[in-house]
Amino acid sequence: MSPASLPHGIRHVLLRQRTISAGTGPRVLLLHGMADSSTVWERLLALVPHHADLRRAEIHTAELPWRGTGPPDWAHRPDCASWLAETLDELAATVGPADVVVAHSFSAMLLLDLVCGAAATSGHRLGGMVLVSPFFRPRPADFDWGTMTGLPEQFIRTMEEGIRVAAGPRSKPELHRALAERLCEVIGPYGWSRFFELYLRTPWLRTTDVRMPVLVVSGAADRIAPTREAHDLAARMPAGALHPIEESGHFPMAEQPARFADALGDFLRRITAVPGTTGERPRSTLVERI
């Protein structure tokens, strides 16, 4: 049985190819955040035919275990970054290795955790990463008791914002809170505990070992994962760069898709312009990390 699957045909990870390149661009994998789905990328994907740099890319999306309709036991695994290792391995085995991974929110933290853990063991080798609305604090002292007591409400606001962005102008704001609370119940205590653990570990991530180009994208109006955290993260990676997107909150790819497409396209163009930055198979660190 595949490690990314469950009995009776229920799969933890579902991969889907969204665009076909002319063979000259990188292979890009888009990863959604917690309680979301690959639909968060739809407004960006709709712009691909009209964007020269994105048209050259072969773009894939993944439905990850922590999607809103995902299996409830995904968080029972202590090392959730291993889910991403398996996802990368499955993509490599079916169509080829990812050159660039674009990860949002919770998945951005997981990807960084995976890559930083792989640095010492020559694990995953990507051409570049785009970390969208990541959570990151560089010092243990940046967390206090008030942080912890305030996070549950922050989670609900995150869900509310995601619902608002997905629903658009025809949504009913009076329903958002109830739907957000329901999503939090679906995620459950283990899912939120995995988020807590990952966030609290960020001060010890070996970000200076991440030598690949990294673009950190942040909505300038993000009240959930503030731009200052994105700035701190980008500043601690040798090839990191921060790209704030104005008039956007926690979901810049959906709120300002054209600006996000320009930022991503520019990053992909720079990645493919540097010899040797793409085409290396990402090797799983699953054995070392479990």
PDB file of C-alpha atoms in Angstrom, residues 4-290:
ATOM      1  CA  ALA A   4       0.198   8.346   0.788  1.00  0.00           C
ATOM      2  CA  SER A   5      -2.943   6.213   0.671  1.00  0.00           C
ATOM      3  CA  LEU A   6      -5.471   4.587   2.966  1.00  0.00           C
ATOM      4  CA  PRO A   7      -7.511   1.404   2.643  1.00  0.00           C
ATOM      5  CA  HIS A   8     -10.704   1.424   0.554  1.00  0.00           C
ATOM      6  CA  GLY A   9      -9.209   3.869  -1.971  1.00  0.00           C
ATOM      7  CA  ILE A  10      -9.229   6.948   0.282  1.00  0.00           C
ATOM      8  CA  ARG A  11      -6.061   8.900  -0.456  1.00  0.00           C
ATOM      9  CA  HIS A  12      -4.270  11.359   1.777  1.00  0.00           C
ATOM     10  CA  VAL A  13      -2.595  13.148  -1.165  1.00  0.00           C
ATOM     11  CA  LEU A  14      -4.117  13.782  -4.592  1.00  0.00           C
ATOM     12  CA  LEU A  15      -1.916  15.234  -7.338  1.00  0.00           C
ATOM     13  CA  ARG A  16      -3.252  16.937 -10.450  1.00  0.00           C
ATOM     14  CA  GLN A  17      -1.423  18.416 -13.420  1.00  0.00           C
ATOM     15  CA  ARG A  18      -2.929  21.800 -14.278  1.00  0.00           C
ATOM     16  CA  THR A  19      -0.834  23.063 -17.196  1.00  0.00           C
ATOM     17  CA  ILE A  20       1.434  21.583 -19.861  1.00  0.00           C
ATOM     18  CA  SER A  21       4.619  23.469 -20.673  1.00  0.00           C
ATOM     19  CA  ALA A  22       6.476  23.598 -23.942  1.00  0.00           C
ATOM     20  CA  GLY A  23       9.352  21.789 -22.275  1.00  0.00           C
ATOM     21  CA  THR A  24      11.348  24.928 -21.535  1.00  0.00           C
ATOM     22  CA  GLY A  25       9.974  25.888 -18.124  1.00  0.00           C
ATOM     23  CA  PRO A  26      10.228  24.498 -14.610  1.00  0.00           C
ATOM     24  CA  ARG A  27       7.904  21.982 -13.023  1.00  0.00           C
ATOM     25  CA  VAL A  28       5.994  23.817 -10.281  1.00  0.00           C
ATOM     26  CA  LEU A  29       4.010  22.296  -7.415  1.00  0.00           C
ATOM     27  CA  LEU A  30       1.392  24.416  -5.600  1.00  0.00           C
ATOM     28  CA  LEU A  31       0.549  23.479  -1.985  1.00  0.00           C
ATOM     29  CA  HIS A  32      -2.466  24.858  -0.107  1.00  0.00           C
ATOM     30  CA  GLY A  33      -2.699  25.658   3.602  1.00  0.00           C
ATOM     31  CA  MET A  34      -4.663  24.114   6.457  1.00  0.00           C
ATOM     32  CA  ALA A  35      -8.413  23.498   5.996  1.00  0.00           C
ATOM     33  CA  ASP A  36      -8.128  24.754   2.411  1.00  0.00           C
ATOM     34  CA  SER A  37      -7.835  23.015  -0.960  1.00  0.00           C
ATOM     35  CA  SER A  38      -6.221  23.463  -4.354  1.00  0.00           C
ATOM     36  CA  THR A  39      -9.119  25.752  -5.311  1.00  0.00           C
ATOM     37  CA  VAL A  40      -7.231  28.543  -3.541  1.00  0.00           C
ATOM     38  CA  TRP A  41      -4.978  28.650  -6.637  1.00  0.00           C
ATOM     39  CA  GLU A  42      -7.774  28.835  -9.222  1.00  0.00           C
ATOM     40  CA  ARG A  43      -7.635  32.610  -9.746  1.00  0.00           C
ATOM     41  CA  LEU A  44      -3.898  32.379 -10.290  1.00  0.00           C
ATOM     42  CA  LEU A  45      -4.252  29.412 -12.657  1.00  0.00           C
ATOM     43  CA  ALA A  46      -6.823  31.323 -14.691  1.00  0.00           C
ATOM     44  CA  LEU A  47      -4.115  33.878 -15.509  1.00  0.00           C
ATOM     45  CA  VAL A  48      -1.540  31.350 -16.727  1.00  0.00           C
ATOM     46  CA  PRO A  49      -2.587  31.459 -20.428  1.00  0.00           C
ATOM     47  CA  HIS A  50      -2.109  35.227 -20.410  1.00  0.00           C
ATOM     48  CA  HIS A  51       1.265  35.273 -18.636  1.00  0.00           C
ATOM     49  CA  ALA A  52       4.360  34.390 -20.671  1.00  0.00           C
ATOM     50  CA  ASP A  53       6.532  33.297 -17.731  1.00  0.00           C
ATOM     51  CA  LEU A  54       3.802  31.103 -16.250  1.00  0.00           C
ATOM     52  CA  ARG A  55       2.876  29.588 -19.633  1.00  0.00           C
ATOM     53  CA  ARG A  56       6.353  28.088 -19.835  1.00  0.00           C
ATOM     54  CA  ALA A  57       5.888  26.230 -16.550  1.00  0.00           C
ATOM     55  CA  GLU A  58       4.337  22.818 -15.968  1.00  0.00           C
ATOM     56  CA  ILE A  59       2.111  23.424 -12.966  1.00  0.00           C
ATOM     57  CA  HIS A  60       0.713  20.805 -10.597  1.00  0.00           C
ATOM     58  CA  THR A  61      -1.513  21.109  -7.546  1.00  0.00           C
ATOM     59  CA  ALA A  62      -1.876  18.778  -4.570  1.00  0.00           C
ATOM     60  CA  GLU A  63      -4.848  18.065  -2.361  1.00  0.00           C
ATOM     61  CA  LEU A  64      -3.072  17.540   0.951  1.00  0.00           C
ATOM     62  CA  PRO A  65      -4.185  15.636   4.057  1.00  0.00           C
ATOM     63  CA  TRP A  66      -5.019  18.860   5.932  1.00  0.00           C
ATOM     64  CA  ARG A  67      -7.542  19.975   3.285  1.00  0.00           C
ATOM     65  CA  GLY A  68     -10.989  20.837   4.562  1.00  0.00           C
ATOM     66  CA  THR A  69     -12.382  17.493   3.387  1.00  0.00           C
ATOM     67  CA  GLY A  70      -9.276  15.464   4.201  1.00  0.00           C
ATOM     68  CA  PRO A  71      -8.978  12.323   6.333  1.00  0.00           C
ATOM     69  CA  PRO A  72      -9.221  13.154  10.050  1.00  0.00           C
ATOM     70  CA  ASP A  73      -6.200  11.096  11.091  1.00  0.00           C
ATOM     71  CA  TRP A  74      -3.520  12.985   9.153  1.00  0.00           C
ATOM     72  CA  ALA A  75      -2.388  14.845  12.281  1.00  0.00           C
ATOM     73  CA  HIS A  76      -1.830  11.627  14.203  1.00  0.00           C
ATOM     74  CA  ARG A  77       1.542  11.466  12.471  1.00  0.00           C
ATOM     75  CA  PRO A  78       4.006  13.451  14.647  1.00  0.00           C
ATOM     76  CA  ASP A  79       6.233  14.538  11.754  1.00  0.00           C
ATOM     77  CA  CYS A  80       3.820  16.179   9.332  1.00  0.00           C
ATOM     78  CA  ALA A  81       6.657  17.373   7.085  1.00  0.00           C
ATOM     79  CA  SER A  82       6.994  13.753   5.987  1.00  0.00           C
ATOM     80  CA  TRP A  83       3.648  14.167   4.185  1.00  0.00           C
ATOM     81  CA  LEU A  84       5.366  16.709   1.929  1.00  0.00           C
ATOM     82  CA  ALA A  85       8.325  14.386   1.410  1.00  0.00           C
ATOM     83  CA  GLU A  86       5.915  11.713   0.210  1.00  0.00           C
ATOM     84  CA  THR A  87       4.092  14.209  -2.009  1.00  0.00           C
ATOM     85  CA  LEU A  88       7.354  15.260  -3.666  1.00  0.00           C
ATOM     86  CA  ASP A  89       8.359  11.635  -4.115  1.00  0.00           C
ATOM     87  CA  GLU A  90       5.003  10.745  -5.661  1.00  0.00           C
ATOM     88  CA  LEU A  91       5.246  13.644  -8.116  1.00  0.00           C
ATOM     89  CA  ALA A  92       8.809  12.648  -9.038  1.00  0.00           C
ATOM     90  CA  ALA A  93       7.790   9.032  -9.555  1.00  0.00           C
ATOM     91  CA  THR A  94       4.809   9.844 -11.781  1.00  0.00           C
ATOM     92  CA  VAL A  95       5.810  12.823 -13.950  1.00  0.00           C
ATOM     93  CA  GLY A  96       9.219  13.967 -12.714  1.00  0.00           C
ATOM     94  CA  PRO A  97      10.770  15.986  -9.887  1.00  0.00           C
ATOM     95  CA  ALA A  98       9.505  19.399  -8.837  1.00  0.00           C
ATOM     96  CA  ASP A  99      11.818  22.284  -9.654  1.00  0.00           C
ATOM     97  CA  VAL A 100       9.939  24.908  -7.636  1.00  0.00           C
ATOM     98  CA  VAL A 101       7.443  24.448  -4.807  1.00  0.00           C
ATOM     99  CA  VAL A 102       4.980  27.207  -3.927  1.00  0.00           C
ATOM    100  CA  ALA A 103       3.509  26.650  -0.457  1.00  0.00           C
ATOM    101  CA  HIS A 104       0.938  28.660   1.485  1.00  0.00           C
ATOM    102  CA  SER A 105       0.657  29.244   5.240  1.00  0.00           C
ATOM    103  CA  PHE A 106       0.816  25.936   7.163  1.00  0.00           C
ATOM    104  CA  SER A 107       2.334  24.163   4.140  1.00  0.00           C
ATOM    105  CA  ALA A 108       4.953  26.912   3.866  1.00  0.00           C
ATOM    106  CA  MET A 109       6.061  26.160   7.430  1.00  0.00           C
ATOM    107  CA  LEU A 110       6.107  22.435   6.692  1.00  0.00           C
ATOM    108  CA  LEU A 111       8.143  22.889   3.518  1.00  0.00           C
ATOM    109  CA  LEU A 112      10.683  25.053   5.317  1.00  0.00           C
ATOM    110  CA  ASP A 113      10.864  22.504   8.134  1.00  0.00           C
ATOM    111  CA  LEU A 114      11.456  19.722   5.611  1.00  0.00           C
ATOM    112  CA  VAL A 115      14.129  21.588   3.679  1.00  0.00           C
ATOM    113  CA  CYS A 116      15.952  22.781   6.786  1.00  0.00           C
ATOM    114  CA  GLY A 117      15.945  19.242   8.140  1.00  0.00           C
ATOM    115  CA  ALA A 118      17.215  17.947   4.817  1.00  0.00           C
ATOM    116  CA  ALA A 119      20.073  20.449   4.647  1.00  0.00           C
ATOM    117  CA  ALA A 120      22.349  18.468   6.916  1.00  0.00           C
ATOM    118  CA  THR A 121      21.636  15.192   5.115  1.00  0.00           C
ATOM    119  CA  SER A 122      21.591  16.373   1.480  1.00  0.00           C
ATOM    120  CA  GLY A 123      17.878  15.668   1.284  1.00  0.00           C
ATOM    121  CA  HIS A 124      15.444  17.460  -1.002  1.00  0.00           C
ATOM    122  CA  ARG A 125      17.086  19.402  -3.808  1.00  0.00           C
ATOM    123  CA  LEU A 126      14.815  21.996  -5.354  1.00  0.00           C
ATOM    124  CA  GLY A 127      15.602  24.826  -7.696  1.00  0.00           C
ATOM    125  CA  GLY A 128      13.692  27.268  -5.530  1.00  0.00           C
ATOM    126  CA  MET A 129      10.808  27.814  -3.129  1.00  0.00           C
ATOM    127  CA  VAL A 130       8.041  30.378  -2.823  1.00  0.00           C
ATOM    128  CA  LEU A 131       6.749  30.651   0.743  1.00  0.00           C
ATOM    129  CA  VAL A 132       3.400  32.445   0.848  1.00  0.00           C
ATOM    130  CA  SER A 133       2.130  33.972   4.116  1.00  0.00           C
ATOM    131  CA  PRO A 134       4.447  31.876   6.299  1.00  0.00           C
ATOM    132  CA  PHE A 135       4.433  31.871  10.083  1.00  0.00           C
ATOM    133  CA  PHE A 136       7.912  32.452  11.487  1.00  0.00           C
ATOM    134  CA  ARG A 137       9.470  33.901  14.626  1.00  0.00           C
ATOM    135  CA  PRO A 138      13.258  33.960  14.946  1.00  0.00           C
ATOM    136  CA  ARG A 139      13.605  33.949  18.762  1.00  0.00           C
ATOM    137  CA  PRO A 140      11.995  31.811  21.474  1.00  0.00           C
ATOM    138  CA  ALA A 141      11.329  35.015  23.413  1.00  0.00           C
ATOM    139  CA  ASP A 142       9.010  36.101  20.575  1.00  0.00           C
ATOM    140  CA  PHE A 143       6.442  33.688  21.987  1.00  0.00           C
ATOM    141  CA  ASP A 144       4.728  34.441  25.282  1.00  0.00           C
ATOM    142  CA  TRP A 145       1.639  33.233  27.087  1.00  0.00           C
ATOM    143  CA  GLY A 146      -0.472  35.891  25.429  1.00  0.00           C
ATOM    144  CA  THR A 147       0.555  34.497  22.059  1.00  0.00           C
ATOM    145  CA  MET A 148      -0.737  31.070  22.958  1.00  0.00           C
ATOM    146  CA  THR A 149      -4.013  32.230  24.484  1.00  0.00           C
ATOM    147  CA  GLY A 150      -4.705  34.446  21.479  1.00  0.00           C
ATOM    148  CA  LEU A 151      -4.023  31.839  18.806  1.00  0.00           C
ATOM    149  CA  PRO A 152      -7.392  30.036  18.950  1.00  0.00           C
ATOM    150  CA  GLU A 153      -9.191  33.245  18.029  1.00  0.00           C
ATOM    151  CA  GLN A 154      -6.551  33.895  15.372  1.00  0.00           C
ATOM    152  CA  PHE A 155      -7.281  30.475  13.864  1.00  0.00           C
ATOM    153  CA  ILE A 156     -10.975  31.264  13.624  1.00  0.00           C
ATOM    154  CA  ARG A 157     -10.202  34.602  11.953  1.00  0.00           C
ATOM    155  CA  THR A 158      -7.947  32.764   9.499  1.00  0.00           C
ATOM    156  CA  MET A 159     -10.796  30.465   8.566  1.00  0.00           C
ATOM    157  CA  GLU A 160     -13.180  33.417   8.295  1.00  0.00           C
ATOM    158  CA  GLU A 161     -10.845  35.229   5.930  1.00  0.00           C
ATOM    159  CA  GLY A 162     -10.409  32.144   3.779  1.00  0.00           C
ATOM    160  CA  ILE A 163     -14.175  31.690   3.532  1.00  0.00           C
ATOM    161  CA  ARG A 164     -14.652  35.359   2.656  1.00  0.00           C
ATOM    162  CA  VAL A 165     -12.000  35.290  -0.070  1.00  0.00           C
ATOM    163  CA  ALA A 166     -13.284  32.043  -1.562  1.00  0.00           C
ATOM    164  CA  ALA A 167     -16.937  33.085  -1.522  1.00  0.00           C
ATOM    165  CA  GLY A 168     -16.396  36.508  -3.064  1.00  0.00           C
ATOM    166  CA  PRO A 169     -18.831  39.448  -3.053  1.00  0.00           C
ATOM    167  CA  ARG A 170     -21.956  37.264  -3.014  1.00  0.00           C
ATOM    168  CA  SER A 171     -21.050  35.681   0.320  1.00  0.00           C
ATOM    169  CA  LYS A 172     -23.031  36.181   3.527  1.00  0.00           C
ATOM    170  CA  PRO A 173     -20.704  37.581   6.211  1.00  0.00           C
ATOM    171  CA  GLU A 174     -23.120  36.627   8.971  1.00  0.00           C
ATOM    172  CA  LEU A 175     -22.429  32.955   8.162  1.00  0.00           C
ATOM    173  CA  HIS A 176     -18.647  33.177   8.062  1.00  0.00           C
ATOM    174  CA  ARG A 177     -18.086  32.873  11.805  1.00  0.00           C
ATOM    175  CA  ALA A 178     -20.208  29.743  12.168  1.00  0.00           C
ATOM    176  CA  LEU A 179     -18.548  28.121   9.159  1.00  0.00           C
ATOM    177  CA  ALA A 180     -15.109  29.043  10.493  1.00  0.00           C
ATOM    178  CA  GLU A 181     -15.855  27.508  13.871  1.00  0.00           C
ATOM    179  CA  ARG A 182     -17.072  24.366  12.151  1.00  0.00           C
ATOM    180  CA  LEU A 183     -13.817  24.137  10.178  1.00  0.00           C
ATOM    181  CA  CYS A 184     -11.865  24.417  13.407  1.00  0.00           C
ATOM    182  CA  GLU A 185     -13.854  21.517  14.806  1.00  0.00           C
ATOM    183  CA  VAL A 186     -13.020  19.457  11.714  1.00  0.00           C
ATOM    184  CA  ILE A 187      -9.314  20.197  12.052  1.00  0.00           C
ATOM    185  CA  GLY A 188      -9.520  19.170  15.688  1.00  0.00           C
ATOM    186  CA  PRO A 189      -7.042  19.309  18.567  1.00  0.00           C
ATOM    187  CA  TYR A 190      -4.383  17.188  16.868  1.00  0.00           C
ATOM    188  CA  GLY A 191      -4.359  19.345  13.749  1.00  0.00           C
ATOM    189  CA  TRP A 192      -4.020  22.536  15.761  1.00  0.00           C
ATOM    190  CA  SER A 193      -1.383  20.919  17.963  1.00  0.00           C
ATOM    191  CA  ARG A 194       0.708  20.177  14.874  1.00  0.00           C
ATOM    192  CA  PHE A 195       0.435  23.844  13.928  1.00  0.00           C
ATOM    193  CA  PHE A 196       1.454  24.943  17.450  1.00  0.00           C
ATOM    194  CA  GLU A 197       4.448  22.597  17.500  1.00  0.00           C
ATOM    195  CA  LEU A 198       5.640  23.687  14.071  1.00  0.00           C
ATOM    196  CA  TYR A 199       5.276  27.401  14.810  1.00  0.00           C
ATOM    197  CA  LEU A 200       7.090  27.078  18.146  1.00  0.00           C
ATOM    198  CA  ARG A 201       9.972  25.294  16.396  1.00  0.00           C
ATOM    199  CA  THR A 202      10.635  28.060  13.899  1.00  0.00           C
ATOM    200  CA  PRO A 203      13.331  29.804  16.021  1.00  0.00           C
ATOM    201  CA  TRP A 204      15.497  26.677  15.678  1.00  0.00           C
ATOM    202  CA  LEU A 205      15.128  26.161  11.937  1.00  0.00           C
ATOM    203  CA  ARG A 206      18.511  26.209  10.204  1.00  0.00           C
ATOM    204  CA  THR A 207      17.463  28.829   7.686  1.00  0.00           C
ATOM    205  CA  THR A 208      21.047  29.891   6.958  1.00  0.00           C
ATOM    206  CA  ASP A 209      21.595  26.422   5.445  1.00  0.00           C
ATOM    207  CA  VAL A 210      18.930  27.038   2.799  1.00  0.00           C
ATOM    208  CA  ARG A 211      21.063  28.056  -0.181  1.00  0.00           C
ATOM    209  CA  MET A 212      18.443  27.855  -2.919  1.00  0.00           C
ATOM    210  CA  PRO A 213      16.601  30.991  -4.075  1.00  0.00           C
ATOM    211  CA  VAL A 214      13.559  31.615  -1.892  1.00  0.00           C
ATOM    212  CA  LEU A 215      10.810  34.166  -2.475  1.00  0.00           C
ATOM    213  CA  VAL A 216       8.750  35.019   0.605  1.00  0.00           C
ATOM    214  CA  VAL A 217       5.393  36.537  -0.384  1.00  0.00           C
ATOM    215  CA  SER A 218       3.298  38.358   2.180  1.00  0.00           C
ATOM    216  CA  GLY A 219       0.036  40.259   2.013  1.00  0.00           C
ATOM    217  CA  ALA A 220       0.779  43.742   3.314  1.00  0.00           C
ATOM    218  CA  ALA A 221      -2.528  43.710   5.229  1.00  0.00           C
ATOM    219  CA  ASP A 222      -2.102  40.200   6.641  1.00  0.00           C
ATOM    220  CA  ARG A 223      -3.173  40.317  10.299  1.00  0.00           C
ATOM    221  CA  ILE A 224      -2.695  36.568  10.757  1.00  0.00           C
ATOM    222  CA  ALA A 225       0.890  36.016   9.591  1.00  0.00           C
ATOM    223  CA  PRO A 226       2.210  39.606   9.662  1.00  0.00           C
ATOM    224  CA  THR A 227       4.658  40.861   7.056  1.00  0.00           C
ATOM    225  CA  ARG A 228       7.263  41.419   9.773  1.00  0.00           C
ATOM    226  CA  GLU A 229       7.458  37.632  10.211  1.00  0.00           C
ATOM    227  CA  ALA A 230       7.921  37.175   6.463  1.00  0.00           C
ATOM    228  CA  HIS A 231      10.627  39.855   6.545  1.00  0.00           C
ATOM    229  CA  ASP A 232      12.443  38.101   9.404  1.00  0.00           C
ATOM    230  CA  LEU A 233      12.341  34.809   7.518  1.00  0.00           C
ATOM    231  CA  ALA A 234      13.591  36.211   4.200  1.00  0.00           C
ATOM    232  CA  ALA A 235      16.420  38.032   5.979  1.00  0.00           C
ATOM    233  CA  ARG A 236      17.670  34.761   7.505  1.00  0.00           C
ATOM    234  CA  MET A 237      18.156  32.903   4.223  1.00  0.00           C
ATOM    235  CA  PRO A 238      21.205  33.606   2.053  1.00  0.00           C
ATOM    236  CA  ALA A 239      19.161  33.787  -1.150  1.00  0.00           C
ATOM    237  CA  GLY A 240      15.871  34.902   0.399  1.00  0.00           C
ATOM    238  CA  ALA A 241      13.836  37.849  -0.855  1.00  0.00           C
ATOM    239  CA  LEU A 242      10.647  39.411   0.451  1.00  0.00           C
ATOM    240  CA  HIS A 243       7.811  40.457  -1.853  1.00  0.00           C
ATOM    241  CA  PRO A 244       4.909  42.194  -0.056  1.00  0.00           C
ATOM    242  CA  ILE A 245       1.666  42.500  -2.004  1.00  0.00           C
ATOM    243  CA  GLU A 246      -0.415  45.578  -1.294  1.00  0.00           C
ATOM    244  CA  GLU A 247      -4.164  45.436  -0.661  1.00  0.00           C
ATOM    245  CA  SER A 248      -3.944  41.787   0.307  1.00  0.00           C
ATOM    246  CA  GLY A 249      -4.330  39.753   3.469  1.00  0.00           C
ATOM    247  CA  HIS A 250      -3.446  36.137   4.188  1.00  0.00           C
ATOM    248  CA  PHE A 251      -4.427  34.888   0.696  1.00  0.00           C
ATOM    249  CA  PRO A 252      -2.535  37.105  -1.795  1.00  0.00           C
ATOM    250  CA  MET A 253      -2.755  34.540  -4.622  1.00  0.00           C
ATOM    251  CA  ALA A 254      -6.559  34.764  -4.443  1.00  0.00           C
ATOM    252  CA  GLU A 255      -6.975  38.409  -3.399  1.00  0.00           C
ATOM    253  CA  GLN A 256      -4.453  39.901  -5.838  1.00  0.00           C
ATOM    254  CA  PRO A 257      -3.855  37.128  -8.388  1.00  0.00           C
ATOM    255  CA  ALA A 258      -2.396  39.393 -11.080  1.00  0.00           C
ATOM    256  CA  ARG A 259       0.229  40.832  -8.732  1.00  0.00           C
ATOM    257  CA  PHE A 260       0.966  37.380  -7.393  1.00  0.00           C
ATOM    258  CA  ALA A 261       1.323  36.013 -10.939  1.00  0.00           C
ATOM    259  CA  ASP A 262       3.825  38.752 -11.783  1.00  0.00           C
ATOM    260  CA  ALA A 263       5.892  37.991  -8.682  1.00  0.00           C
ATOM    261  CA  LEU A 264       5.839  34.242  -9.334  1.00  0.00           C
ATOM    262  CA  GLY A 265       6.583  34.653 -13.023  1.00  0.00           C
ATOM    263  CA  ASP A 266       9.565  36.873 -12.307  1.00  0.00           C
ATOM    264  CA  PHE A 267      10.877  34.337  -9.778  1.00  0.00           C
ATOM    265  CA  LEU A 268      10.497  31.435 -12.228  1.00  0.00           C
ATOM    266  CA  ARG A 269      12.271  33.402 -14.946  1.00  0.00           C
ATOM    267  CA  ARG A 270      15.192  34.107 -12.627  1.00  0.00           C
ATOM    268  CA  ILE A 271      15.321  30.477 -11.494  1.00  0.00           C
ATOM    269  CA  THR A 272      15.489  29.069 -15.024  1.00  0.00           C
ATOM    270  CA  ALA A 273      18.047  31.696 -16.045  1.00  0.00           C
ATOM    271  CA  VAL A 274      20.568  30.278 -13.566  1.00  0.00           C
ATOM    272  CA  PRO A 275      22.256  27.086 -14.846  1.00  0.00           C
ATOM    273  CA  GLY A 276      21.874  24.054 -12.615  1.00  0.00           C
ATOM    274  CA  THR A 277      19.006  25.357 -10.505  1.00  0.00           C
ATOM    275  CA  THR A 278      16.377  22.991 -11.871  1.00  0.00           C
ATOM    276  CA  GLY A 279      16.021  19.362 -12.770  1.00  0.00           C
ATOM    277  CA  GLU A 280      17.546  17.734  -9.668  1.00  0.00           C
ATOM    278  CA  ARG A 281      15.353  15.024  -8.209  1.00  0.00           C
ATOM    279  CA  PRO A 282      14.160  15.896  -4.706  1.00  0.00           C
ATOM    280  CA  ARG A 283      15.287  12.968  -2.582  1.00  0.00           C
ATOM    281  CA  SER A 284      13.119  11.946   0.315  1.00  0.00           C
ATOM    282  CA  THR A 285      14.394  12.333   3.852  1.00  0.00           C
ATOM    283  CA  LEU A 286      11.589  10.145   5.129  1.00  0.00           C
ATOM    284  CA  VAL A 287      13.952   7.459   6.439  1.00  0.00           C
ATOM    285  CA  GLU A 288      16.014   9.942   8.414  1.00  0.00           C
ATOM    286  CA  ARG A 289      13.021  11.914   9.784  1.00  0.00           C
ATOM    287  CA  ILE A 290      10.737   9.116  11.040  1.00  0.00           C
TER     288      ILE A 290
END
